[in-house]
Amino acid sequence: MSDTTFDYIVVGAGTAGALMANRLSADGKSTVLLLEAGGRDNYHWIHIPVGYLYCIGNPRTDWLYQTEPDAGLNGRRLRYPRGKTLGGSSSINGMIYMRGQSRDYADWARITGDDAWTWENVLPAYKAHEDHYLGANEMHGAGGEWRVEKQRLRWEILEAFAEAAVQAGVPRTPDFNCGNNEGVSYFEVNQKRGWRWNAAKAFIRPACERRPNFTLWTNSQAARLLFETGRGAPRCNGVRVWDGRQMVDVRASREVILCAGSIGSPQILQLSGIGPAELLRGHGINVVADVPGVGANLQDHLQIRAVFRIEGAPTLNMIASTLLGKARIGLEYLLWRSGPMSMAPSQLGAFTRSSPAHEWPNIEYHVQPLSLDAFGEPLHDFPAFTASVCNLKPTSRGTVTIRSPRFEDAPAIAPNYLSTDADRLVAAESLRVTRRIAAQPALAKYRTVEWKPGTQYQTDEELARLSGDIATTIFHPVGTTRMGRHDDPLAVLDSRLRVRGVQNLRVVDAGAMPVITSGNTNSPTLMIAEKAAGWVLASRDNR
């Protein structure tokens, strides 16, 4: 830590930060410091796909956040995993490669007033870093850093669910990532030959670590941003960093780029005096810029986990219930990098409409050949599968707010799930769609029985209330530093991700999304970083 002045400081070595640091240091013209609060990604369970079971809830790799008690969940709190290691959440997530729908980006362009965010204009950014296993074509890239592969497994019960979905009116699709993801198929995953492929492997090692103009500090948490004032708006010129022993001030001559995620970035902004003035003053923090939208607009996908008992087909519940079964699972992975240890948390996906009133698919299924009461709990002792369904476009909005002026204290996370009538209706409708699929001949032959929530619940009110009892986050928080038009009082960023009211500061992560994408959010975050890197470099070269 002898060098403390750089051209750029990137805060957070997760999905967005890893790509940003790579792109900004690539031509050797600029010095880049990448800060990561966690350690290196040298924990073996990060790299074995099923290892997410050992990374989530582990202080070595997870921030260990919890939500506030949530009225929509009937007073429950949820575990709220966020990656705390090189690669960030890409080191502990479900590895699913999903872009969302073209309508998502039409919304972004409309909300920001910037056509840079239309589907046609974000597609090149997706392809720029993609390495798709089928090679390059109109929709996919090859040769980039972000590996996309098909899964290395098949399950009889998942094949049956897919066929049942078709019988219920959901078409098969060969590709979820062409702008309209309606259909049923196995998810494509960010893996390489059976290993997890995280952002650290893709963008930091070995490329960045070979560059003399690139510096990485791990176990180094940003405590607050530094500003200089005088003429014009305050200028962000550095970061105060806790290295585990002392505070170190590091300076940026060009820009500071926050990539700390939808929870970390609003927390750092608020601790630094950027946010709702009343909140900041309440914690004794000097207001650098009154930006009411910081920490507002939290959106997430809430999955409703319906469980069905079956007969006559293997599921992981039974296979993993004996020492012999576990040994076979381990041997299969050791020899062929396939089988249950290569599994993403969800293997089969489906996108459809909860009712004909929706023009686009508005619900997503994550289907697994297993069941349990809650994440981290033991598998059930009977054969079963889980059909988790989420509302892709929730209208509920939550908040992320600091509890104190101490950077060590986790912020209060209040998602406010199921807080609107529209979301409660979609929850009830989606459970009915799940029942319709489960009743099709392809699944009926397995004597499929709804075990959770149970067929005794039928009305909209009953199903919405039961959704609150059994639903959980699917780990897609976005929107807490959203971009928008200059006349939008709640927009934190402009359309090029610059923070309102200050200079030389951007936020580049999932918090920038004005509305959540229709699917898993990791790869859209990479796309945001790809576009932002181009704008930062263009700004540098035009000076």
PDB file of N, CA and C in Angstrom, residues 326-380:
ATOM      1  N   LYS A 326     -23.813 -40.349  -1.770  1.00  0.00           N
ATOM      2  CA  LYS A 326     -22.909 -39.205  -1.738  1.00  0.00           C
ATOM      3  C   LYS A 326     -21.565 -39.547  -2.360  1.00  0.00           C
ATOM      4  N   ALA A 327     -21.084 -40.778  -2.111  1.00  0.00           N
ATOM      5  CA  ALA A 327     -19.806 -41.196  -2.689  1.00  0.00           C
ATOM      6  C   ALA A 327     -19.892 -41.246  -4.212  1.00  0.00           C
ATOM      7  N   ARG A 328     -21.000 -41.731  -4.726  1.00  0.00           N
ATOM      8  CA  ARG A 328     -21.170 -41.786  -6.181  1.00  0.00           C
ATOM      9  C   ARG A 328     -21.222 -40.389  -6.792  1.00  0.00           C
ATOM     10  N   ILE A 329     -21.892 -39.483  -6.088  1.00  0.00           N
ATOM     11  CA  ILE A 329     -21.950 -38.100  -6.561  1.00  0.00           C
ATOM     12  C   ILE A 329     -20.544 -37.504  -6.629  1.00  0.00           C
ATOM     13  N   GLY A 330     -19.767 -37.708  -5.578  1.00  0.00           N
ATOM     14  CA  GLY A 330     -18.404 -37.184  -5.551  1.00  0.00           C
ATOM     15  C   GLY A 330     -17.533 -37.798  -6.622  1.00  0.00           C
ATOM     16  N   LEU A 331     -17.675 -39.103  -6.840  1.00  0.00           N
ATOM     17  CA  LEU A 331     -16.857 -39.788  -7.841  1.00  0.00           C
ATOM     18  C   LEU A 331     -17.205 -39.307  -9.249  1.00  0.00           C
ATOM     19  N   GLU A 332     -18.483 -39.122  -9.514  1.00  0.00           N
ATOM     20  CA  GLU A 332     -18.879 -38.647 -10.832  1.00  0.00           C
ATOM     21  C   GLU A 332     -18.279 -37.273 -11.125  1.00  0.00           C
ATOM     22  N   TYR A 333     -18.289 -36.396 -10.132  1.00  0.00           N
ATOM     23  CA  TYR A 333     -17.700 -35.077 -10.355  1.00  0.00           C
ATOM     24  C   TYR A 333     -16.190 -35.174 -10.512  1.00  0.00           C
ATOM     25  N   LEU A 334     -15.559 -36.009  -9.696  1.00  0.00           N
ATOM     26  CA  LEU A 334     -14.109 -36.157  -9.770  1.00  0.00           C
ATOM     27  C   LEU A 334     -13.666 -36.663 -11.137  1.00  0.00           C
ATOM     28  N   LEU A 335     -14.425 -37.616 -11.701  1.00  0.00           N
ATOM     29  CA  LEU A 335     -14.014 -38.239 -12.960  1.00  0.00           C
ATOM     30  C   LEU A 335     -14.451 -37.445 -14.186  1.00  0.00           C
ATOM     31  N   TRP A 336     -15.660 -36.890 -14.148  1.00  0.00           N
ATOM     32  CA  TRP A 336     -16.229 -36.309 -15.367  1.00  0.00           C
ATOM     33  C   TRP A 336     -16.700 -34.857 -15.208  1.00  0.00           C
ATOM     34  N   ARG A 337     -16.578 -34.265 -14.024  1.00  0.00           N
ATOM     35  CA  ARG A 337     -17.065 -32.908 -13.768  1.00  0.00           C
ATOM     36  C   ARG A 337     -18.545 -32.774 -14.149  1.00  0.00           C
ATOM     37  N   SER A 338     -19.308 -33.797 -13.796  1.00  0.00           N
ATOM     38  CA  SER A 338     -20.731 -33.783 -14.109  1.00  0.00           C
ATOM     39  C   SER A 338     -21.508 -34.289 -12.900  1.00  0.00           C
ATOM     40  N   GLY A 339     -22.826 -34.348 -13.049  1.00  0.00           N
ATOM     41  CA  GLY A 339     -23.654 -34.833 -11.962  1.00  0.00           C
ATOM     42  C   GLY A 339     -24.029 -33.747 -10.977  1.00  0.00           C
ATOM     43  N   PRO A 340     -24.593 -34.138  -9.824  1.00  0.00           N
ATOM     44  CA  PRO A 340     -25.115 -33.161  -8.870  1.00  0.00           C
ATOM     45  C   PRO A 340     -24.109 -32.121  -8.385  1.00  0.00           C
ATOM     46  N   MET A 341     -22.823 -32.465  -8.301  1.00  0.00           N
ATOM     47  CA  MET A 341     -21.859 -31.463  -7.832  1.00  0.00           C
ATOM     48  C   MET A 341     -21.594 -30.385  -8.873  1.00  0.00           C
ATOM     49  N   SER A 342     -21.984 -30.639 -10.117  1.00  0.00           N
ATOM     50  CA  SER A 342     -21.832 -29.620 -11.166  1.00  0.00           C
ATOM     51  C   SER A 342     -23.099 -28.787 -11.327  1.00  0.00           C
ATOM     52  N   MET A 343     -24.104 -29.060 -10.490  1.00  0.00           N
ATOM     53  CA  MET A 343     -25.402 -28.417 -10.646  1.00  0.00           C
ATOM     54  C   MET A 343     -25.380 -26.965 -10.223  1.00  0.00           C
ATOM     55  N   ALA A 344     -25.989 -26.127 -11.064  1.00  0.00           N
ATOM     56  CA  ALA A 344     -26.400 -24.804 -10.589  1.00  0.00           C
ATOM     57  C   ALA A 344     -27.543 -25.011  -9.599  1.00  0.00           C
ATOM     58  N   PRO A 345     -27.810 -24.038  -8.716  1.00  0.00           N
ATOM     59  CA  PRO A 345     -28.917 -24.208  -7.770  1.00  0.00           C
ATOM     60  C   PRO A 345     -30.244 -24.524  -8.444  1.00  0.00           C
ATOM     61  N   SER A 346     -30.458 -23.983  -9.654  1.00  0.00           N
ATOM     62  CA  SER A 346     -31.650 -24.311 -10.439  1.00  0.00           C
ATOM     63  C   SER A 346     -31.198 -24.732 -11.825  1.00  0.00           C
ATOM     64  N   GLN A 347     -31.824 -25.763 -12.335  1.00  0.00           N
ATOM     65  CA  GLN A 347     -31.357 -26.345 -13.588  1.00  0.00           C
ATOM     66  C   GLN A 347     -32.290 -26.057 -14.758  1.00  0.00           C
ATOM     67  N   LEU A 348     -33.591 -26.185 -14.522  1.00  0.00           N
ATOM     68  CA  LEU A 348     -34.573 -25.995 -15.579  1.00  0.00           C
ATOM     69  C   LEU A 348     -35.285 -24.667 -15.374  1.00  0.00           C
ATOM     70  N   GLY A 349     -35.509 -23.951 -16.464  1.00  0.00           N
ATOM     71  CA  GLY A 349     -36.197 -22.674 -16.383  1.00  0.00           C
ATOM     72  C   GLY A 349     -37.417 -22.635 -17.278  1.00  0.00           C
ATOM     73  N   ALA A 350     -38.335 -21.754 -16.934  1.00  0.00           N
ATOM     74  CA  ALA A 350     -39.500 -21.514 -17.785  1.00  0.00           C
ATOM     75  C   ALA A 350     -39.972 -20.089 -17.572  1.00  0.00           C
ATOM     76  N   PHE A 351     -40.376 -19.454 -18.654  1.00  0.00           N
ATOM     77  CA  PHE A 351     -40.930 -18.100 -18.626  1.00  0.00           C
ATOM     78  C   PHE A 351     -42.307 -18.141 -19.282  1.00  0.00           C
ATOM     79  N   THR A 352     -43.299 -17.617 -18.585  1.00  0.00           N
ATOM     80  CA  THR A 352     -44.648 -17.600 -19.134  1.00  0.00           C
ATOM     81  C   THR A 352     -45.435 -16.462 -18.497  1.00  0.00           C
ATOM     82  N   ARG A 353     -46.734 -16.408 -18.790  1.00  0.00           N
ATOM     83  CA  ARG A 353     -47.601 -15.364 -18.267  1.00  0.00           C
ATOM     84  C   ARG A 353     -48.437 -15.918 -17.116  1.00  0.00           C
ATOM     85  N   SER A 354     -48.601 -15.119 -16.080  1.00  0.00           N
ATOM     86  CA  SER A 354     -49.450 -15.557 -14.971  1.00  0.00           C
ATOM     87  C   SER A 354     -50.925 -15.479 -15.333  1.00  0.00           C
ATOM     88  N   SER A 355     -51.259 -14.649 -16.341  1.00  0.00           N
ATOM     89  CA  SER A 355     -52.627 -14.562 -16.841  1.00  0.00           C
ATOM     90  C   SER A 355     -52.574 -13.964 -18.241  1.00  0.00           C
ATOM     91  N   PRO A 356     -53.636 -14.126 -19.026  1.00  0.00           N
ATOM     92  CA  PRO A 356     -53.649 -13.559 -20.385  1.00  0.00           C
ATOM     93  C   PRO A 356     -53.572 -12.036 -20.399  1.00  0.00           C
ATOM     94  N   ALA A 357     -53.748 -11.392 -19.252  1.00  0.00           N
ATOM     95  CA  ALA A 357     -53.706  -9.932 -19.207  1.00  0.00           C
ATOM     96  C   ALA A 357     -52.314  -9.382 -19.493  1.00  0.00           C
ATOM     97  N   HIS A 358     -51.302 -10.227 -19.424  1.00  0.00           N
ATOM     98  CA  HIS A 358     -49.920  -9.771 -19.599  1.00  0.00           C
ATOM     99  C   HIS A 358     -49.461  -9.973 -21.038  1.00  0.00           C
ATOM    100  N   GLU A 359     -48.908  -8.904 -21.617  1.00  0.00           N
ATOM    101  CA  GLU A 359     -48.450  -8.967 -22.999  1.00  0.00           C
ATOM    102  C   GLU A 359     -47.178  -9.782 -23.130  1.00  0.00           C
ATOM    103  N   TRP A 360     -46.322  -9.718 -22.113  1.00  0.00           N
ATOM    104  CA  TRP A 360     -45.033 -10.402 -22.120  1.00  0.00           C
ATOM    105  C   TRP A 360     -45.021 -11.443 -20.985  1.00  0.00           C
ATOM    106  N   PRO A 361     -44.104 -12.427 -21.067  1.00  0.00           N
ATOM    107  CA  PRO A 361     -43.930 -13.325 -19.923  1.00  0.00           C
ATOM    108  C   PRO A 361     -43.606 -12.511 -18.673  1.00  0.00           C
ATOM    109  N   ASN A 362     -44.345 -12.754 -17.614  1.00  0.00           N
ATOM    110  CA  ASN A 362     -44.149 -11.964 -16.398  1.00  0.00           C
ATOM    111  C   ASN A 362     -43.783 -12.817 -15.184  1.00  0.00           C
ATOM    112  N   ILE A 363     -43.629 -14.138 -15.378  1.00  0.00           N
ATOM    113  CA  ILE A 363     -43.169 -14.998 -14.292  1.00  0.00           C
ATOM    114  C   ILE A 363     -42.079 -15.937 -14.807  1.00  0.00           C
ATOM    115  N   GLU A 364     -41.174 -16.290 -13.911  1.00  0.00           N
ATOM    116  CA  GLU A 364     -40.049 -17.179 -14.235  1.00  0.00           C
ATOM    117  C   GLU A 364     -40.023 -18.335 -13.244  1.00  0.00           C
ATOM    118  N   TYR A 365     -39.779 -19.525 -13.775  1.00  0.00           N
ATOM    119  CA  TYR A 365     -39.632 -20.717 -12.937  1.00  0.00           C
ATOM    120  C   TYR A 365     -38.168 -21.124 -12.827  1.00  0.00           C
ATOM    121  N   HIS A 366     -37.767 -21.487 -11.624  1.00  0.00           N
ATOM    122  CA  HIS A 366     -36.514 -22.180 -11.363  1.00  0.00           C
ATOM    123  C   HIS A 366     -36.898 -23.535 -10.774  1.00  0.00           C
ATOM    124  N   VAL A 367     -36.626 -24.593 -11.502  1.00  0.00           N
ATOM    125  CA  VAL A 367     -37.099 -25.926 -11.111  1.00  0.00           C
ATOM    126  C   VAL A 367     -35.909 -26.781 -10.711  1.00  0.00           C
ATOM    127  N   GLN A 368     -36.053 -27.463  -9.572  1.00  0.00           N
ATOM    128  CA  GLN A 368     -34.956 -28.275  -9.028  1.00  0.00           C
ATOM    129  C   GLN A 368     -35.452 -29.678  -8.681  1.00  0.00           C
ATOM    130  N   PRO A 369     -34.623 -30.711  -8.894  1.00  0.00           N
ATOM    131  CA  PRO A 369     -35.015 -32.087  -8.568  1.00  0.00           C
ATOM    132  C   PRO A 369     -34.735 -32.406  -7.093  1.00  0.00           C
ATOM    133  N   LEU A 370     -35.220 -31.561  -6.205  1.00  0.00           N
ATOM    134  CA  LEU A 370     -34.964 -31.693  -4.771  1.00  0.00           C
ATOM    135  C   LEU A 370     -35.965 -30.835  -4.029  1.00  0.00           C
ATOM    136  N   SER A 371     -35.999 -30.985  -2.713  1.00  0.00           N
ATOM    137  CA  SER A 371     -36.860 -30.131  -1.902  1.00  0.00           C
ATOM    138  C   SER A 371     -36.313 -30.050  -0.491  1.00  0.00           C
ATOM    139  N   LEU A 372     -36.579 -28.921   0.154  1.00  0.00           N
ATOM    140  CA  LEU A 372     -36.192 -28.702   1.545  1.00  0.00           C
ATOM    141  C   LEU A 372     -37.067 -27.588   2.101  1.00  0.00           C
ATOM    142  N   ASP A 373     -37.085 -27.452   3.417  1.00  0.00           N
ATOM    143  CA  ASP A 373     -37.952 -26.440   4.030  1.00  0.00           C
ATOM    144  C   ASP A 373     -37.480 -25.026   3.733  1.00  0.00           C
ATOM    145  N   ALA A 374     -36.163 -24.830   3.771  1.00  0.00           N
ATOM    146  CA  ALA A 374     -35.577 -23.518   3.510  1.00  0.00           C
ATOM    147  C   ALA A 374     -34.120 -23.715   3.163  1.00  0.00           C
ATOM    148  N   PHE A 375     -33.537 -22.718   2.470  1.00  0.00           N
ATOM    149  CA  PHE A 375     -32.128 -22.807   2.100  1.00  0.00           C
ATOM    150  C   PHE A 375     -31.286 -23.040   3.345  1.00  0.00           C
ATOM    151  N   GLY A 376     -30.385 -24.035   3.271  1.00  0.00           N
ATOM    152  CA  GLY A 376     -29.539 -24.360   4.402  1.00  0.00           C
ATOM    153  C   GLY A 376     -30.083 -25.472   5.284  1.00  0.00           C
ATOM    154  N   GLU A 377     -31.372 -25.821   5.067  1.00  0.00           N
ATOM    155  CA  GLU A 377     -31.983 -26.903   5.827  1.00  0.00           C
ATOM    156  C   GLU A 377     -31.735 -28.237   5.124  1.00  0.00           C
ATOM    157  N   PRO A 378     -31.908 -29.373   5.847  1.00  0.00           N
ATOM    158  CA  PRO A 378     -31.702 -30.688   5.217  1.00  0.00           C
ATOM    159  C   PRO A 378     -32.730 -30.959   4.124  1.00  0.00           C
ATOM    160  N   LEU A 379     -32.354 -31.800   3.178  1.00  0.00           N
ATOM    161  CA  LEU A 379     -33.291 -32.249   2.164  1.00  0.00           C
ATOM    162  C   LEU A 379     -34.388 -33.078   2.820  1.00  0.00           C
ATOM    163  N   HIS A 380     -35.577 -33.041   2.228  1.00  0.00           N
ATOM    164  CA  HIS A 380     -36.669 -33.864   2.738  1.00  0.00           C
ATOM    165  C   HIS A 380     -36.362 -35.358   2.554  1.00  0.00           C
TER     166      HIS A 380
END
